[in-house]
XYZ file of C-alpha atoms in Angstrom:
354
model
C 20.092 156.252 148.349
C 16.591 156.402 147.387
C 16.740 153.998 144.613
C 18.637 151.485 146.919
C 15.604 152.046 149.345
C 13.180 151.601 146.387
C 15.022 148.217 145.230
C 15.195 146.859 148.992
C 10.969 147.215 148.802
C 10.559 145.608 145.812
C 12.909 143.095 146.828
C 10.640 142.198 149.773
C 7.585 142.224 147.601
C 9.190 139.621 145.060
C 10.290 137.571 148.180
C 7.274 137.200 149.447
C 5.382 136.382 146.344
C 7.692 134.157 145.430
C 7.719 132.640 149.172
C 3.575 131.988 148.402
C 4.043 130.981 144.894
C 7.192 128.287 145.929
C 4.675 127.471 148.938
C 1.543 127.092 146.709
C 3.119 125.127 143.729
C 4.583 122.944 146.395
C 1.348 122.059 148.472
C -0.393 121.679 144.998
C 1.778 118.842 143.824
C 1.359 117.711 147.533
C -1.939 117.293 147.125
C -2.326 115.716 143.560
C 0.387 112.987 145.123
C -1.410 112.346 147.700
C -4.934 112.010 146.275
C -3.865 109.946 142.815
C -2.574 106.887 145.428
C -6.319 106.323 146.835
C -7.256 106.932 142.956
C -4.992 104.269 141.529
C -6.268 101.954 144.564
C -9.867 102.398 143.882
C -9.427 101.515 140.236
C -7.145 98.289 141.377
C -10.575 97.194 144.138
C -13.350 97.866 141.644
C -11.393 95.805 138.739
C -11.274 93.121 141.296
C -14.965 93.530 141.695
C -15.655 93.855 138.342
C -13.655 90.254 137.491
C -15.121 88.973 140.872
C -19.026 89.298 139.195
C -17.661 87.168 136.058
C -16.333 84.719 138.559
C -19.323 83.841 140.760
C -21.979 83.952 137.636
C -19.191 81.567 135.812
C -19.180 79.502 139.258
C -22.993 79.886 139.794
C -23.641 78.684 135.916
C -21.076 76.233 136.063
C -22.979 74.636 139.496
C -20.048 75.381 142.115
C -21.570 78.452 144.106
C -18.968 80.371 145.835
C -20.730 82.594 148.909
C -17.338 83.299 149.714
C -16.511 85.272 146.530
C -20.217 87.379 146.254
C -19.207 88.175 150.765
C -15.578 89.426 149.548
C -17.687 91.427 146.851
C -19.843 92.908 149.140
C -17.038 93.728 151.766
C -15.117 95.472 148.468
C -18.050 97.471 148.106
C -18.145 98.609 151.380
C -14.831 99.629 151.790
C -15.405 101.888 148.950
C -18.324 103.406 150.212
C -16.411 103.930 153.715
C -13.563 105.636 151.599
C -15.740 107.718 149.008
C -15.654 110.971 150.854
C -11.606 110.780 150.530
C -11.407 109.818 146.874
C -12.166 111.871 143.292
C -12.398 114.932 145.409
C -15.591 113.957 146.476
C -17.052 113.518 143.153
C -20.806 112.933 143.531
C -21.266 111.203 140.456
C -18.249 108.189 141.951
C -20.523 108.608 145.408
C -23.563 107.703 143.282
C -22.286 104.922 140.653
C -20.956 103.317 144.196
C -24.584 103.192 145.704
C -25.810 101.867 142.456
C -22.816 98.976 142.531
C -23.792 98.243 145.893
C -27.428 97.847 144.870
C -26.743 95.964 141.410
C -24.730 93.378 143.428
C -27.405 92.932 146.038
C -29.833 91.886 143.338
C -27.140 89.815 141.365
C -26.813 87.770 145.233
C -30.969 87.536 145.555
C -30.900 86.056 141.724
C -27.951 83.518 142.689
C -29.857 82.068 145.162
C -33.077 82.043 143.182
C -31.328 80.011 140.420
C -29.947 77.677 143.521
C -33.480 76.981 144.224
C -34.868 76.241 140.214
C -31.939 76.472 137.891
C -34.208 76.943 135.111
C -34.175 78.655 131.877
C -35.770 81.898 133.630
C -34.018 82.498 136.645
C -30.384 81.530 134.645
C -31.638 84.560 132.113
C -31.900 86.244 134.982
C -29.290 85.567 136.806
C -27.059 86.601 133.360
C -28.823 89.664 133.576
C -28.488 91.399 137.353
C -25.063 90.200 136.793
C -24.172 92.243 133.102
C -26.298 95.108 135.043
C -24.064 94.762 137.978
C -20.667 94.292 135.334
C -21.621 97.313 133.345
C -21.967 99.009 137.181
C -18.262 97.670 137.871
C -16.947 98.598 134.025
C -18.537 102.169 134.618
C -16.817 103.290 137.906
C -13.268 101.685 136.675
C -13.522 104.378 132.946
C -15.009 107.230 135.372
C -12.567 106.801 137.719
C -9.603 106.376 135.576
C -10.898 109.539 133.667
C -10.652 111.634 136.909
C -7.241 110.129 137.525
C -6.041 111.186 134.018
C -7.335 114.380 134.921
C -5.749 114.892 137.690
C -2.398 113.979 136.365
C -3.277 116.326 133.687
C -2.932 118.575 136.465
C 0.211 118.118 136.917
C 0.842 120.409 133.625
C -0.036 123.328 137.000
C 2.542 122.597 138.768
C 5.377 122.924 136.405
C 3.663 126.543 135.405
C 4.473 127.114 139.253
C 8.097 125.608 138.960
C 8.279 128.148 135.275
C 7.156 131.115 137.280
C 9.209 130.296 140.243
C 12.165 129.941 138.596
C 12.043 133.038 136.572
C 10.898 134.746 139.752
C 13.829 133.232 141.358
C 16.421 134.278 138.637
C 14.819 137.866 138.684
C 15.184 137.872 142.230
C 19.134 136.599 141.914
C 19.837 139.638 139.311
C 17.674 142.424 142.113
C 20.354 141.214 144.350
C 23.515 141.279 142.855
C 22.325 144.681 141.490
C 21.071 145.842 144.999
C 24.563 144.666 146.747
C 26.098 145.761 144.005
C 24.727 149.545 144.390
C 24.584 149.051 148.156
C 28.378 149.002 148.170
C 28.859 151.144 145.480
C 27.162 153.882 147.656
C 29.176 152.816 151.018
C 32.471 153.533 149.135
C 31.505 156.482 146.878
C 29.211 158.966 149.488
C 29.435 160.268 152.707
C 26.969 158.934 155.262
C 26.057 162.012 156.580
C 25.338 164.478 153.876
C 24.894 161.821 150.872
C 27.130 163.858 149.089
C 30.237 162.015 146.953
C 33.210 161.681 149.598
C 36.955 161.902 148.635
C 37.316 159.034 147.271
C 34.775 159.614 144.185
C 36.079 162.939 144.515
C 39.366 162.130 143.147
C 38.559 159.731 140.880
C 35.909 162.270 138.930
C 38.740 164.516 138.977
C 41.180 162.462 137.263
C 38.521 161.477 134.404
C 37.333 165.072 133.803
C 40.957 165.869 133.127
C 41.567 163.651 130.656
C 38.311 164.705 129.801
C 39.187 168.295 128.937
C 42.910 167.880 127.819
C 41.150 165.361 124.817
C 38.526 167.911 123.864
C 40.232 171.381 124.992
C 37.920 172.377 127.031
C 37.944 174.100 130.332
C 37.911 172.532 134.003
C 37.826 174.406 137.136
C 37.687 173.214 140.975
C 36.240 174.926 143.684
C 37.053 174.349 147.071
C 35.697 175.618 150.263
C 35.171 174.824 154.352
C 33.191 176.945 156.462
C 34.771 179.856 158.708
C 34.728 178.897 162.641
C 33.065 175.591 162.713
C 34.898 174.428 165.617
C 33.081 177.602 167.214
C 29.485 176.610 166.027
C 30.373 172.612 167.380
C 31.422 174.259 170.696
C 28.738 176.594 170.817
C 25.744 174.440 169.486
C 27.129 170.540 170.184
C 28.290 168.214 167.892
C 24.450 167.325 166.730
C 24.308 170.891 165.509
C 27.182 170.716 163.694
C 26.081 167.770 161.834
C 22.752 169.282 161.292
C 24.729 172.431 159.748
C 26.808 170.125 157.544
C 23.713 168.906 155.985
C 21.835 172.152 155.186
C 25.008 172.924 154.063
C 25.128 169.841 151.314
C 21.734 170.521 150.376
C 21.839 174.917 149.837
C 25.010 174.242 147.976
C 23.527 171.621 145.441
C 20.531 173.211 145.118
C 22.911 176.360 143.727
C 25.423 174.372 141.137
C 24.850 172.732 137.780
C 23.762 169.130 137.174
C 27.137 168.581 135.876
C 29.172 169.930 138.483
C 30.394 167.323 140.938
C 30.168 168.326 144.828
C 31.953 166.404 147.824
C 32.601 166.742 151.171
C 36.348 165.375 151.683
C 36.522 165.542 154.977
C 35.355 167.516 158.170
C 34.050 170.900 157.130
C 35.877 171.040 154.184
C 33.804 170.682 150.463
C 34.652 171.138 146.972
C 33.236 171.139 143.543
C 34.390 170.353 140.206
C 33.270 172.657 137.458
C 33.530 170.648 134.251
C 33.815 172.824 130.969
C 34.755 175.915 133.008
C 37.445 178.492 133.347
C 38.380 180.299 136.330
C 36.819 183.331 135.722
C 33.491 181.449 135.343
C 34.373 179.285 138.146
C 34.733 182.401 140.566
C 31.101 183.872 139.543
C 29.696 180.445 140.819
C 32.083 180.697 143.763
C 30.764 183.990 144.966
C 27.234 182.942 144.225
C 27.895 179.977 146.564
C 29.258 182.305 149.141
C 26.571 184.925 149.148
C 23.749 182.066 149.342
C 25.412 180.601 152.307
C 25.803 184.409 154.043
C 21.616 184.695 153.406
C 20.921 181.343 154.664
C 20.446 181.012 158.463
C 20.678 177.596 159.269
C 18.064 176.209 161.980
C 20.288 175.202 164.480
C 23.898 178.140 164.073
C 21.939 180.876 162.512
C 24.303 182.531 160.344
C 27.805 181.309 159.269
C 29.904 182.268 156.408
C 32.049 179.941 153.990
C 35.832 180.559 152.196
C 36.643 179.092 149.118
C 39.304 178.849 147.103
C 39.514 178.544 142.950
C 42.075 177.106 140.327
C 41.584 175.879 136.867
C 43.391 172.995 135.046
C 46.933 174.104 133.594
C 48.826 172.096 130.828
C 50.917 169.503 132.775
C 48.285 169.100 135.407
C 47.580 166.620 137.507
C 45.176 165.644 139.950
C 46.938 166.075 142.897
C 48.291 169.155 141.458
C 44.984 170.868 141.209
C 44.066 169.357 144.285
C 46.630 171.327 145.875
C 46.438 174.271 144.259
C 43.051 174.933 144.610
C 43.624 173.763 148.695
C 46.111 176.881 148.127
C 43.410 179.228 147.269
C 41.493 178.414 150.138
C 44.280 178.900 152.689
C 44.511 182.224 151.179
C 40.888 183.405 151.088
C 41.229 182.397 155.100
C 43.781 184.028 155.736
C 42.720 187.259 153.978
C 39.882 187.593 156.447
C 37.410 184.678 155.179
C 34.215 185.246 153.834
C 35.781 185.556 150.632
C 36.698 183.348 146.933
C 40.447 183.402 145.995
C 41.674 182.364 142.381
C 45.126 180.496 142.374
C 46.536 180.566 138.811
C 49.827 177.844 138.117
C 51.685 181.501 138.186
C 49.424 183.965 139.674
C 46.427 184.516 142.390
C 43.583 186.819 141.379
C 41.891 188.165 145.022
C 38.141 189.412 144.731
């Protein structure tokens, strides 16, 4: 029961880490999404700038002005300067080069209408000049800003780390579960709910495989069985809760006081028993009357002293389950009705009384 409670925990723990991992990998990719639209956009506007400058000096040179294509410059500009705090995750260097455009393009105007005034050899070097400074400006911010962009899909490499780690988290988490619901129902079928010990069920089926067990290597197998003497009395006496509470201290003294290979139940009511693998009867009866005497020392917290009856058999050629089931159930009837307090032995053709 305490691993089950130990695999429920860390259950929860990988839940919720994978809850913030599945939540963080998600709002991640959100956010690259999101931010490589205005990134794509801001490289479309400042090529458009950046062709728009070879436009109005070709227009200028060619003696067409255009005010309309330097005002849609300017208004291009502006927009990106109203959008900068949005874009390149607020890149100062972008925030800067866009200041610089703005100011490159200004002078580029001032030297367009200078030439307008004396197109002469001077202001048309000039003019070729603010408006190189102003393409190199343009040419600048379109590499930068594709170079974030790249980066930022680079990024991208993150989020499929948080898809790796959420999917093995995920599978991990699939296997904890099966094995937890597995063991969960294991333990509903196989123990009792009230002393955690095995319950009949288990009970029977341990008994069948330590038989063939023992008939394959030769060896010994005993069972012990026992209930305790006027429980009915202590549940009349004490309540119900007391009884339960007796049942349990009972569970626990007895365990404490058999082998880690000996198999305890409870099959039902007050009524226990114990498999003794590797045992005869004889040795099975010393470990019955050291189970009695503990329980005659104990005093439980709620009854005080009670007193237990047990009966003993070991496994006989031609033996089966149910057989020593019985037999030993035999033994027990005996003990109780020779007084209780006491171990009986029930041999396939003779009883041994202690």
């Amino acid at each position: 029961m305490a691993a089950i409670k130990r695999r429920s925990s860390i259950l929860i723990l990988l839940g919720i880490c994978f809850i913030i991992l599945l939540s963080s990998g998600g709002f991640f990719t959100i956010y690259l999404t999101h931010t490589i639209g205005p990134d794509a956009e801001m490289i479309n506007q400042l090529g458009i700038i950046r062709g728009s400058i070879q436009r109005f000096v070709k227009f200028e040179l060619g003696g067409h002005p255009d005010n309309a294509l330097i005002d849609e410059i300017d208004l291009k500009i502006n927009a990106l300067n109203s959008k900068k705090m949005k874009i390149h995750d607020r890149h100062q260097e972008i925030q800067c080069y866009i200041g610089d455009l703005k100011q490159s393009c200004l002078l580029l105007k001032e030297a367009a209408y200078e030439y307008r005034k004396d197109p002469s050899l001077h202001n048309r070097d000039l003019l070729l000049e603010k408006s190189e400074v102003a393409w190199q400006e343009a040419n600048s911010m379109v590499l930068m800003s594709q170079t974030l962009s790249e980066k930022k899909v680079g990024r991208y490499r993150i989020s499929f780390i948080f898809l790796g780690v959420n999917l093995s988290l995920g599978f991990l988490m699939i296997f904890l579960i099966k094995r937890y619901v597995k063991d969960t129902l294991e333990y509903l079928v196989n123990y009792d709910g009230l002393t955690k010990l095995y319950n009949r069920r288990f009970f029977n089926e341990s008994l069948h495989g330590e038989i063939l067990r023992a008939e394959r290597y030769e060896r010994g197998l005993s069972v012990i069985m026992f209930d305790i003497d006027h429980f009915k009395r202590v549940n009349d006496t004490y309540g119900h809760d007391a009884g339960d509470s007796v049942l349990k201290e009972l569970s626990q003294l007895i365990q404490k006081n058999i082998r880690k290979t000996d198999i305890l139940a409870r099959l039902g009511g007050e009524e226990f028993a114990v498999i003794v693998p590797e045992t005869w009867a004889e040795g099975a009866l010393l470990l019955a009357e050291k189970l009695r005497d503990a329980v005659a020392r104990y005093s439980f917290k709620h009854a005080g002293k009670i007193t237990i009856s047990l009966g003993i058999t070991e496994l006989a050629e031609g033996d089966t389950a149910d057989v020593i089931y019985k037999r030993a159930d035999m033994a027990l009837y005996e003990a109780k009705s020779k007084g209780r307090n006491r171990s009986e032995v029930k041999y396939k053709k003779q009883s041994m009384e202690i």
